[in-house]
Amino acid sequence: GGGPNGGAPAAPAPAGTSRVCFAAFTAWLLGNVATVRELREEVLPRLRVVGPVVPLPSGDLLHWTIDDEREHVVLEYLDGEMRLHNNTVGAFTNDPDFTWHLRNLNNFANLSPDWPKGGERITVQSEVGALPHAVGHGFNLLGLPGDASPPSRFVRLFFQRQYAVLRAPPASLNESLSLAIGLLSSVFISQGTVASASPAAGFELTQYSVLKLPAARQFLFRDYASPRWRRVRLGELDFAPRAGASARSLPVGDGTLGVEDVTAKLG
């Protein structure tokens, strides 16, 4: 059959290959693979992710970002062939494929972390003073794409993250979380702002956001309606399988806007 990306049929799988449905791959991976190294060296040579023969109704291709406390990789299928990439740029969005996004970063090499001074050598005096010069903050990011497309979100995440780490590197876990939350907010999609290809497809939106801290064994999440983050300390949970045990879960949202009324504190 075709690979998850709707490409050409893949070559026959070797003996002993594990076949995993693309829809169950994330759960299978979390339950069977401990590290990225194990995935690369032991699992992938004998893994075949079984995808739909035809593209998904949404038209989206399938790929996964996989992280542990040491490594960050992207796994995707192109033309039926599995490809694993080291994610050294610290960004990941949807289509096109990952290497396309990497090359696209070169189109924004004009951006700079520094105050723009390109006009200093050509300054002229005018009736409104010396020009050209920056008339406010933020012009170093002029040209940074602001739309909600995957390529633009990839570029926005990469450059903002790199500049923030360069100019004001986080000195603590809380500062790192604050930076990550700010970056995610910059690519948040409000319902109704992104055009839909058809009425049946509905509107794209940021249904939920997550922050993963592999080294600290923590998982943070929030839903679309509430900016309030909730934390799960994975190191304090017992994941040992037990016969007859039921699955444990939490709703992503709590049905509120996460707004605290502090009126009484001012009375």
CSV table of C-alpha atoms in Angstrom, one decimal:
chain,number,residue,atom,x,y,z
A,1,GLY,CA,0.0,0.0,0.0
A,2,GLY,CA,1.0,3.6,-0.2
A,3,GLY,CA,3.0,5.3,2.6
A,4,PRO,CA,1.2,7.6,5.1
A,5,ASN,CA,2.1,10.6,2.8
A,6,GLY,CA,0.1,9.1,-0.1
A,7,GLY,CA,3.2,8.4,-2.1
A,8,ALA,CA,4.4,5.5,-4.2
A,9,PRO,CA,4.0,2.0,-2.8
A,10,ALA,CA,6.8,1.0,-0.4
A,11,ALA,CA,9.2,-1.8,-0.9
A,12,PRO,CA,8.3,-5.2,0.7
A,13,ALA,CA,9.0,-5.2,4.4
A,14,PRO,CA,11.7,-7.6,5.8
A,15,ALA,CA,10.8,-10.5,8.0
A,16,GLY,CA,10.0,-9.6,11.6
A,17,THR,CA,8.7,-6.2,10.7
A,18,SER,CA,6.2,-4.6,13.0
A,19,ARG,CA,3.3,-3.0,11.2
A,20,VAL,CA,1.5,-0.2,13.0
A,21,CYS,CA,-1.5,1.8,11.9
A,22,PHE,CA,-0.7,5.5,11.4
A,23,ALA,CA,-3.6,6.4,13.6
A,24,ALA,CA,-2.3,4.3,16.5
A,25,PHE,CA,1.4,5.1,16.0
A,26,THR,CA,1.8,7.7,18.7
A,27,ALA,CA,0.3,5.5,21.4
A,28,TRP,CA,2.3,2.5,20.1
A,29,LEU,CA,5.5,4.5,20.2
A,30,LEU,CA,5.0,5.7,23.8
A,31,GLY,CA,4.2,2.2,25.0
A,32,ASN,CA,7.0,0.4,23.2
A,33,VAL,CA,10.0,2.7,22.8
A,34,ALA,CA,12.0,4.3,25.6
A,35,THR,CA,14.4,6.6,23.8
A,36,VAL,CA,15.1,8.2,20.5
A,37,ARG,CA,18.3,6.1,20.3
A,38,GLU,CA,16.3,2.9,20.7
A,39,LEU,CA,13.9,4.1,18.0
A,40,ARG,CA,16.7,4.9,15.6
A,41,GLU,CA,18.9,1.8,16.1
A,42,GLU,CA,16.5,-1.0,17.1
A,43,VAL,CA,13.0,-0.1,16.1
A,44,LEU,CA,13.0,1.7,12.8
A,45,PRO,CA,14.9,-1.0,10.8
A,46,ARG,CA,11.9,-3.3,11.6
A,47,LEU,CA,9.0,-0.9,11.6
A,48,ARG,CA,6.4,-0.2,8.9
A,49,VAL,CA,3.8,2.5,9.6
A,50,VAL,CA,0.7,1.5,7.6
A,51,GLY,CA,-1.1,4.5,6.2
A,52,PRO,CA,-4.2,5.1,4.1
A,53,VAL,CA,-3.9,4.1,0.4
A,54,VAL,CA,-5.4,7.5,-0.5
A,55,PRO,CA,-4.6,10.8,1.1
A,56,LEU,CA,-6.5,11.8,4.2
A,57,PRO,CA,-9.7,13.8,3.6
A,58,SER,CA,-8.0,16.9,5.0
A,59,GLY,CA,-5.2,16.5,2.4
A,60,ASP,CA,-2.7,16.6,5.2
A,61,LEU,CA,0.5,14.5,5.1
A,62,LEU,CA,1.7,12.7,8.2
A,63,HIS,CA,4.8,13.1,10.2
A,64,TRP,CA,5.8,13.0,13.8
A,65,THR,CA,8.1,14.9,16.1
A,66,ILE,CA,9.7,12.7,18.7
A,67,ASP,CA,11.7,13.9,21.7
A,68,ASP,CA,13.5,12.6,24.8
A,69,GLU,CA,15.8,14.5,27.1
A,70,ARG,CA,18.8,14.1,24.8
A,71,GLU,CA,17.5,14.0,21.2
A,72,HIS,CA,14.8,15.6,19.0
A,73,VAL,CA,13.9,14.0,15.7
A,74,VAL,CA,11.2,14.2,13.0
A,75,LEU,CA,9.9,11.0,11.4
A,76,GLU,CA,8.1,11.2,8.1
A,77,TYR,CA,7.3,9.2,5.0
A,78,LEU,CA,7.9,10.6,1.5
A,79,ASP,CA,7.0,8.5,-1.5
A,80,GLY,CA,6.6,5.5,0.7
A,81,GLU,CA,10.1,5.8,2.2
A,82,MET,CA,10.6,6.4,5.9
A,83,ARG,CA,12.9,9.3,6.8
A,84,LEU,CA,14.3,10.3,10.2
A,85,HIS,CA,15.7,13.8,10.6
A,86,ASN,CA,17.5,15.4,13.5
A,87,ASN,CA,15.5,18.4,14.6
A,88,THR,CA,18.4,20.8,15.5
A,89,VAL,CA,16.3,23.9,14.6
A,90,GLY,CA,13.8,23.5,17.5
A,91,ALA,CA,10.7,24.1,15.3
A,92,PHE,CA,8.1,21.9,13.8
A,93,THR,CA,4.8,22.5,11.9
A,94,ASN,CA,2.6,20.8,9.3
A,95,ASP,CA,3.2,20.4,5.6
A,96,PRO,CA,5.3,20.6,3.5
A,97,ASP,CA,8.0,18.1,4.5
A,98,PHE,CA,10.6,18.9,7.1
A,99,THR,CA,13.6,19.5,4.8
A,100,TRP,CA,11.4,22.0,2.8
A,101,HIS,CA,10.9,24.0,6.0
A,102,LEU,CA,14.7,23.9,6.7
A,103,ARG,CA,15.6,25.3,3.3
A,104,ASN,CA,12.9,27.9,3.5
A,105,LEU,CA,14.6,29.5,6.5
A,106,ASN,CA,17.3,30.7,4.1
A,107,ASN,CA,14.7,33.0,2.5
A,108,PHE,CA,14.6,35.1,5.7
A,109,ALA,CA,18.4,35.6,6.3
A,110,ASN,CA,17.8,39.3,6.1
A,111,LEU,CA,16.2,39.3,9.6
A,112,SER,CA,18.5,40.3,12.5
A,113,PRO,CA,18.6,40.3,16.3
A,114,ASP,CA,20.2,43.7,16.2
A,115,TRP,CA,18.8,47.3,16.0
A,116,PRO,CA,18.5,48.2,12.3
A,117,LYS,CA,21.3,50.5,11.2
A,118,GLY,CA,21.1,50.0,7.4
A,119,GLY,CA,20.4,53.6,6.8
A,120,GLU,CA,23.4,55.1,8.6
A,121,ARG,CA,25.6,55.2,5.5
A,122,ILE,CA,23.0,56.9,3.4
A,123,THR,CA,21.5,59.4,5.9
A,124,VAL,CA,20.1,62.6,4.4
A,125,GLN,CA,18.7,65.6,6.2
A,126,SER,CA,15.1,66.5,5.4
A,127,GLU,CA,12.4,68.8,6.7
A,128,VAL,CA,11.4,66.1,9.2
A,129,GLY,CA,15.0,65.4,10.3
A,130,ALA,CA,17.6,62.8,9.5
A,131,LEU,CA,16.4,59.7,7.6
A,132,PRO,CA,16.0,56.9,7.1
A,133,HIS,CA,16.1,55.5,10.7
A,134,ALA,CA,14.0,53.2,12.8
A,135,VAL,CA,11.1,55.0,14.3
A,136,GLY,CA,10.2,52.4,16.9
A,137,HIS,CA,11.0,48.9,18.2
A,138,GLY,CA,10.6,45.7,16.2
A,139,PHE,CA,12.0,46.7,12.8
A,140,ASN,CA,14.7,44.0,13.1
A,141,LEU,CA,11.9,41.5,12.5
A,142,LEU,CA,10.4,43.3,9.5
A,143,GLY,CA,9.6,40.6,6.9
A,144,LEU,CA,8.9,37.9,9.5
A,145,PRO,CA,5.8,36.2,8.1
A,146,GLY,CA,2.7,36.7,10.3
A,147,ASP,CA,0.1,34.5,8.6
A,148,ALA,CA,-1.1,31.1,10.0
A,149,SER,CA,0.2,28.8,7.3
A,150,PRO,CA,2.6,26.0,8.4
A,151,PRO,CA,5.6,27.5,6.6
A,152,SER,CA,5.1,30.9,8.2
A,153,ARG,CA,4.6,29.5,11.7
A,154,PHE,CA,7.8,27.4,11.3
A,155,VAL,CA,9.8,30.5,10.3
A,156,ARG,CA,8.2,32.6,13.1
A,157,LEU,CA,9.0,30.0,15.8
A,158,PHE,CA,12.6,29.5,14.7
A,159,PHE,CA,13.7,33.1,14.5
A,160,GLN,CA,11.9,34.3,17.6
A,161,ARG,CA,13.3,31.4,19.6
A,162,GLN,CA,16.8,31.9,18.3
A,163,TYR,CA,16.8,35.6,19.0
A,164,ALA,CA,15.2,35.2,22.5
A,165,VAL,CA,17.8,32.6,23.5
A,166,LEU,CA,20.6,34.8,22.1
A,167,ARG,CA,19.6,38.1,23.7
A,168,ALA,CA,17.9,36.9,26.9
A,169,PRO,CA,18.8,33.2,27.5
A,170,PRO,CA,16.5,31.6,30.1
A,171,ALA,CA,18.3,31.1,33.4
A,172,SER,CA,15.7,28.8,35.1
A,173,LEU,CA,13.0,26.3,34.3
A,174,ASN,CA,10.3,28.9,34.9
A,175,GLU,CA,12.0,31.3,32.5
A,176,SER,CA,12.2,28.6,29.9
A,177,LEU,CA,8.6,27.9,30.3
A,178,SER,CA,7.7,31.5,30.0
A,179,LEU,CA,9.6,31.7,26.8
A,180,ALA,CA,8.0,28.6,25.4
A,181,ILE,CA,4.5,29.9,26.3
A,182,GLY,CA,5.2,33.2,24.6
A,183,LEU,CA,6.4,31.4,21.4
A,184,LEU,CA,3.3,29.2,21.3
A,185,SER,CA,1.1,32.2,21.8
A,186,SER,CA,2.7,33.8,18.7
A,187,VAL,CA,1.4,30.9,16.5
A,188,PHE,CA,-2.0,30.5,18.3
A,189,ILE,CA,-4.9,30.2,15.7
A,190,SER,CA,-8.2,31.7,16.7
A,191,GLN,CA,-11.3,30.0,15.4
A,192,GLY,CA,-12.6,31.5,12.2
A,193,THR,CA,-9.5,33.3,11.2
A,194,VAL,CA,-8.2,30.6,8.8
A,195,ALA,CA,-10.2,30.0,5.7
A,196,SER,CA,-11.6,26.5,5.1
A,197,ALA,CA,-11.4,24.7,1.8
A,198,SER,CA,-15.0,23.5,2.2
A,199,PRO,CA,-17.8,24.0,4.6
A,200,ALA,CA,-17.6,20.4,5.7
A,201,ALA,CA,-14.0,20.7,6.7
A,202,GLY,CA,-14.7,23.2,9.5
A,203,PHE,CA,-12.3,25.8,10.7
A,204,GLU,CA,-8.7,25.2,11.8
A,205,LEU,CA,-7.9,26.4,15.3
A,206,THR,CA,-5.5,25.7,18.1
A,207,GLN,CA,-7.6,23.2,20.0
A,208,TYR,CA,-5.0,22.7,22.7
A,209,SER,CA,-1.3,23.5,23.5
A,210,VAL,CA,1.2,21.3,25.2
A,211,LEU,CA,4.7,21.7,26.8
A,212,LYS,CA,6.8,18.6,27.2
A,213,LEU,CA,9.7,18.6,29.7
A,214,PRO,CA,11.4,15.1,29.2
A,215,ALA,CA,14.2,15.7,31.6
A,216,ALA,CA,11.9,17.0,34.4
A,217,ARG,CA,9.3,14.3,33.5
A,218,GLN,CA,6.6,16.9,33.3
A,219,PHE,CA,3.7,17.5,30.8
A,220,LEU,CA,1.8,20.8,30.7
A,221,PHE,CA,-1.4,21.5,28.7
A,222,ARG,CA,-4.1,24.0,28.1
A,223,ASP,CA,-7.2,24.1,26.0
A,224,TYR,CA,-8.4,26.6,23.4
A,225,ALA,CA,-10.7,28.6,25.8
A,226,SER,CA,-8.5,29.0,28.8
A,227,PRO,CA,-4.9,30.4,29.0
A,228,ARG,CA,-4.5,28.6,32.3
A,229,TRP,CA,-1.8,25.8,32.1
A,230,ARG,CA,-2.2,22.5,34.0
A,231,ARG,CA,0.8,20.3,34.9
A,232,VAL,CA,1.2,16.5,35.2
A,233,ARG,CA,4.3,15.3,37.1
A,234,LEU,CA,4.9,12.0,35.2
A,235,GLY,CA,7.6,10.9,37.6
A,236,GLU,CA,5.0,10.6,40.4
A,237,LEU,CA,2.7,8.3,38.4
A,238,ASP,CA,2.8,4.5,38.3
A,239,PHE,CA,2.7,3.3,34.7
A,240,ALA,CA,3.2,-0.4,35.6
A,241,PRO,CA,0.5,-2.5,33.8
A,242,ARG,CA,-2.1,-4.1,36.1
A,243,ALA,CA,-4.7,-6.7,35.1
A,244,GLY,CA,-8.1,-5.2,35.0
A,245,ALA,CA,-6.9,-1.7,35.5
A,246,SER,CA,-9.0,1.0,33.7
A,247,ALA,CA,-7.4,3.7,31.6
A,248,ARG,CA,-6.8,7.0,33.4
A,249,SER,CA,-7.5,10.3,31.6
A,250,LEU,CA,-8.2,14.0,32.2
A,251,PRO,CA,-10.3,16.3,30.1
A,252,VAL,CA,-8.2,18.8,28.2
A,253,GLY,CA,-10.5,21.7,29.2
A,254,ASP,CA,-12.2,22.4,32.5
A,255,GLY,CA,-15.1,24.3,31.0
A,256,THR,CA,-13.9,27.7,32.2
A,257,LEU,CA,-12.0,30.7,30.8
A,258,GLY,CA,-9.3,30.4,33.5
A,259,VAL,CA,-10.2,33.9,34.8
A,260,GLU,CA,-9.7,34.6,38.5
A,261,ASP,CA,-12.0,37.2,40.1
A,262,VAL,CA,-9.8,39.3,42.4
A,263,THR,CA,-12.3,42.0,43.3
A,264,ALA,CA,-12.5,40.8,46.9
A,265,LYS,CA,-8.8,41.3,47.3
A,266,LEU,CA,-9.3,45.1,46.7
A,267,GLY,CA,-12.2,45.5,49.1
